[in-house]
JSON list of C-alpha atoms in Angstrom, two decimals:
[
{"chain": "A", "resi": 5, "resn": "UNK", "atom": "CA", "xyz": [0.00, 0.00, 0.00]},
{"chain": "A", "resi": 6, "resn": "UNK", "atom": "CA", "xyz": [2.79, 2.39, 0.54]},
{"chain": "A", "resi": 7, "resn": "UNK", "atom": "CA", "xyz": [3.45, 2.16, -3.05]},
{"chain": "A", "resi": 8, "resn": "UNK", "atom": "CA", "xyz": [0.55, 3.31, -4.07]},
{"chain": "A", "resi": 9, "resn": "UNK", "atom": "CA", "xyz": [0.53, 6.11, -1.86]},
{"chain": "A", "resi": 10, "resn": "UNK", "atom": "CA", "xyz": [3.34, 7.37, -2.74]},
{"chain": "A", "resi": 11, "resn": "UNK", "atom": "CA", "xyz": [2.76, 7.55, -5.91]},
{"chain": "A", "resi": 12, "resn": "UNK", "atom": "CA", "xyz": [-0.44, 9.31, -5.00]},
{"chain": "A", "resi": 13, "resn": "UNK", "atom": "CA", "xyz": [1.25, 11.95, -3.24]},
{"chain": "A", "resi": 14, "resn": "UNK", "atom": "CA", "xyz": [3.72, 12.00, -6.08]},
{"chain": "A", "resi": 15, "resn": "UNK", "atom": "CA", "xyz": [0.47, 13.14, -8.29]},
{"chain": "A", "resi": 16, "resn": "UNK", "atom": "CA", "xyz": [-1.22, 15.77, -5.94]},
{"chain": "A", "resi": 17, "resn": "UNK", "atom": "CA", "xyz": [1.69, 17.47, -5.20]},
{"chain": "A", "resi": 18, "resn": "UNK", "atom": "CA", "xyz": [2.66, 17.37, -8.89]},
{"chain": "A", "resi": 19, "resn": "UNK", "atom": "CA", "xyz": [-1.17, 18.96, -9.91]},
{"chain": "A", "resi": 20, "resn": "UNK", "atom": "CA", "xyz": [0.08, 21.83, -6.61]},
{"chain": "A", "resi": 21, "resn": "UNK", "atom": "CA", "xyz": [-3.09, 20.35, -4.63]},
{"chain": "A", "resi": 22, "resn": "UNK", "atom": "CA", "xyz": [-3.89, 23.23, -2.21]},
{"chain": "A", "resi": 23, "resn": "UNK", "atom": "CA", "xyz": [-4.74, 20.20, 0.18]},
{"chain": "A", "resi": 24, "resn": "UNK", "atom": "CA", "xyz": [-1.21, 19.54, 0.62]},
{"chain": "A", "resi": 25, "resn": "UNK", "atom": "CA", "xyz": [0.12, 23.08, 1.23]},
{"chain": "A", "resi": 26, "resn": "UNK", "atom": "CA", "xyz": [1.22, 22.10, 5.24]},
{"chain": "A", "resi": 27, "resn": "UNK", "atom": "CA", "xyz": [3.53, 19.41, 3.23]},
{"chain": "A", "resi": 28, "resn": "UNK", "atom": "CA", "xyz": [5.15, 21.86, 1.95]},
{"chain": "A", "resi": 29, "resn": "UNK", "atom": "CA", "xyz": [8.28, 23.38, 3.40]},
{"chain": "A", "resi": 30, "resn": "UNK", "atom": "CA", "xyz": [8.05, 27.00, 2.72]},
{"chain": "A", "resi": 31, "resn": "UNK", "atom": "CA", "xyz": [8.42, 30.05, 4.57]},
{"chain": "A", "resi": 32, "resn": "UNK", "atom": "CA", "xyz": [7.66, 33.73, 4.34]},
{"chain": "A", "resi": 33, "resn": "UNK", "atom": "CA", "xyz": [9.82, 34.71, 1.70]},
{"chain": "A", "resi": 34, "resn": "UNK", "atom": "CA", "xyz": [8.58, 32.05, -0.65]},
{"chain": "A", "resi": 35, "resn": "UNK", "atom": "CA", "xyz": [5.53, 34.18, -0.59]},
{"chain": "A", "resi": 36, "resn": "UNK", "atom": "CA", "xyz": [6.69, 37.31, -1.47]},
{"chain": "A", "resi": 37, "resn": "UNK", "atom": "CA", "xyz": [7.65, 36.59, -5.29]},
{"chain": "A", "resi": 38, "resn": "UNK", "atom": "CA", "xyz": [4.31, 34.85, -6.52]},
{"chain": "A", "resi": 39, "resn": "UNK", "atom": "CA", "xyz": [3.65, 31.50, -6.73]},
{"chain": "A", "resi": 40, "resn": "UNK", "atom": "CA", "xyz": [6.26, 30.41, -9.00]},
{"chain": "A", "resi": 41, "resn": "UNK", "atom": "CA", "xyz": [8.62, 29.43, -6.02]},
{"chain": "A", "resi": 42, "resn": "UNK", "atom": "CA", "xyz": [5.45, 27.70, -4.21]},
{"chain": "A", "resi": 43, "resn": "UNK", "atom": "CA", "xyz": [5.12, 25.74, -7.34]},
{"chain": "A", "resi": 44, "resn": "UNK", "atom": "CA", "xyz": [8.93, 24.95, -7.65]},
{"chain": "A", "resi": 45, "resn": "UNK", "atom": "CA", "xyz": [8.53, 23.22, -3.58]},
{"chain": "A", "resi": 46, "resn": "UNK", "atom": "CA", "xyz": [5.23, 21.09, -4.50]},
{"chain": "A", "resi": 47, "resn": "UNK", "atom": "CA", "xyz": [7.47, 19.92, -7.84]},
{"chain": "A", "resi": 48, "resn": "UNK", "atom": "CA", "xyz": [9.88, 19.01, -5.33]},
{"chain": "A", "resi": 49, "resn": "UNK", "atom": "CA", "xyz": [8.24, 17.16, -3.16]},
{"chain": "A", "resi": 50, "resn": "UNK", "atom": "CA", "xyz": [6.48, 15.29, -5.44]},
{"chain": "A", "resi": 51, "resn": "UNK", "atom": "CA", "xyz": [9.77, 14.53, -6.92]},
{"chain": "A", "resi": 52, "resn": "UNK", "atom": "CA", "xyz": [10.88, 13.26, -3.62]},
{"chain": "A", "resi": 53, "resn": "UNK", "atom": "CA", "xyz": [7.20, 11.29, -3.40]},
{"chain": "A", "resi": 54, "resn": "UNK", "atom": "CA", "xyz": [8.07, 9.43, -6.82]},
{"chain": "A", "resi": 55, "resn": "UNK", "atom": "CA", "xyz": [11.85, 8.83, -5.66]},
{"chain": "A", "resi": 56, "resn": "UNK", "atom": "CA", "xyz": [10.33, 7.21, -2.26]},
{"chain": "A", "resi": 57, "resn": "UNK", "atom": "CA", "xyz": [8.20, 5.12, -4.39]},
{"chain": "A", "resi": 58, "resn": "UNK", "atom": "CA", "xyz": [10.66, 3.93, -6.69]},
{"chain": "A", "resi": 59, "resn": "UNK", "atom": "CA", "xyz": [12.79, 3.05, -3.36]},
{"chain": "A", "resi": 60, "resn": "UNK", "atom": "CA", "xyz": [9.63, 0.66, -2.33]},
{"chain": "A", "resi": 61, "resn": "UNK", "atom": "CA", "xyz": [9.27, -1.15, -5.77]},
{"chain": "A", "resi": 62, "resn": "UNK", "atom": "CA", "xyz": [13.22, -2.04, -5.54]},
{"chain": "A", "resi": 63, "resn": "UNK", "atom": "CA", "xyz": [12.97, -3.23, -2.22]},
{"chain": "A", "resi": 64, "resn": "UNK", "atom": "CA", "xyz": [9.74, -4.98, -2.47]},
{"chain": "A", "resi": 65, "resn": "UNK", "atom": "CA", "xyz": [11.17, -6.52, -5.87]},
{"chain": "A", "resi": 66, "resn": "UNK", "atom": "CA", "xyz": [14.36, -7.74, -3.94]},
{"chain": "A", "resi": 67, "resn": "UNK", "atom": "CA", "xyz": [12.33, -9.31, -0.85]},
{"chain": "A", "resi": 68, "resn": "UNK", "atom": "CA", "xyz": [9.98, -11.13, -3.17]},
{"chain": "A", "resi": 69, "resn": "UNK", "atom": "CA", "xyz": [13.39, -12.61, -4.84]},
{"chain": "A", "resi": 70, "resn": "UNK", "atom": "CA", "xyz": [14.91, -13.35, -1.93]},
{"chain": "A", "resi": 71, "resn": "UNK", "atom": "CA", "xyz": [11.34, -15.03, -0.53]},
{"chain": "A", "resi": 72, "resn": "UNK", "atom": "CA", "xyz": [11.31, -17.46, -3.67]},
{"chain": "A", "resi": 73, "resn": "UNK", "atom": "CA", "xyz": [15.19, -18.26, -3.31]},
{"chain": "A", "resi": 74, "resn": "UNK", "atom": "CA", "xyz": [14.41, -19.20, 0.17]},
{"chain": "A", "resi": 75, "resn": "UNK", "atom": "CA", "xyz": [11.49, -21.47, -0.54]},
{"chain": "A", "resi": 76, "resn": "UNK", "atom": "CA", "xyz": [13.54, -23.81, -3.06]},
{"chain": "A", "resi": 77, "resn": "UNK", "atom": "CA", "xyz": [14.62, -26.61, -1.34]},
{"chain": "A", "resi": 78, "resn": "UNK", "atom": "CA", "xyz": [17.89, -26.99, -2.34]},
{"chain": "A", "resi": 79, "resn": "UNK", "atom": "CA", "xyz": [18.56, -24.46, 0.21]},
{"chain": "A", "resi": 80, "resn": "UNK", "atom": "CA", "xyz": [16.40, -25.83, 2.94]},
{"chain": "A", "resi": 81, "resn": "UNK", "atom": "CA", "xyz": [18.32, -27.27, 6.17]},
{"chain": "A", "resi": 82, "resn": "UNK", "atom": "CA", "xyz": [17.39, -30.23, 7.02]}
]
């Protein structure tokens, strides 16, 4: 599930969901300018969303291999 969330996340923040705007790590100054340096955090993040989920799909692509190497039974101890 944290997979798909992520990837979620990854979206909203990508589509600068106004949801999402205590995500974001801004402060006063980002204000000031317009929204173009609002915009440039929520791209950000979401990058950092899309990098997390990435992470999760290598992982949970490694465990699953390493699951099915451990169930043959040429490796089992007897």
């Amino acid at each position: 599930f944290s997979l798909i969330f992520q990837v979620l996340l990854g979206i909203f923040f990508n589509v600068h969901s106004a949801v999402l705007i205590e995500d974001v790590p801004f402060t006063e100054d980002d204000f000031k300018d317009g929204p173009e340096r609002i915009y440039r955090l929520y791209e950000q993040v979401s990058y950092n969303c899309f990098i997390a989920a990435g992470l999760y799909a290598l992982l949970g692509g490694f465990s699953l291999c390493q699951g099915r190497l451990n169930k043959r039974k040429e490796y089992m101890v007897r």
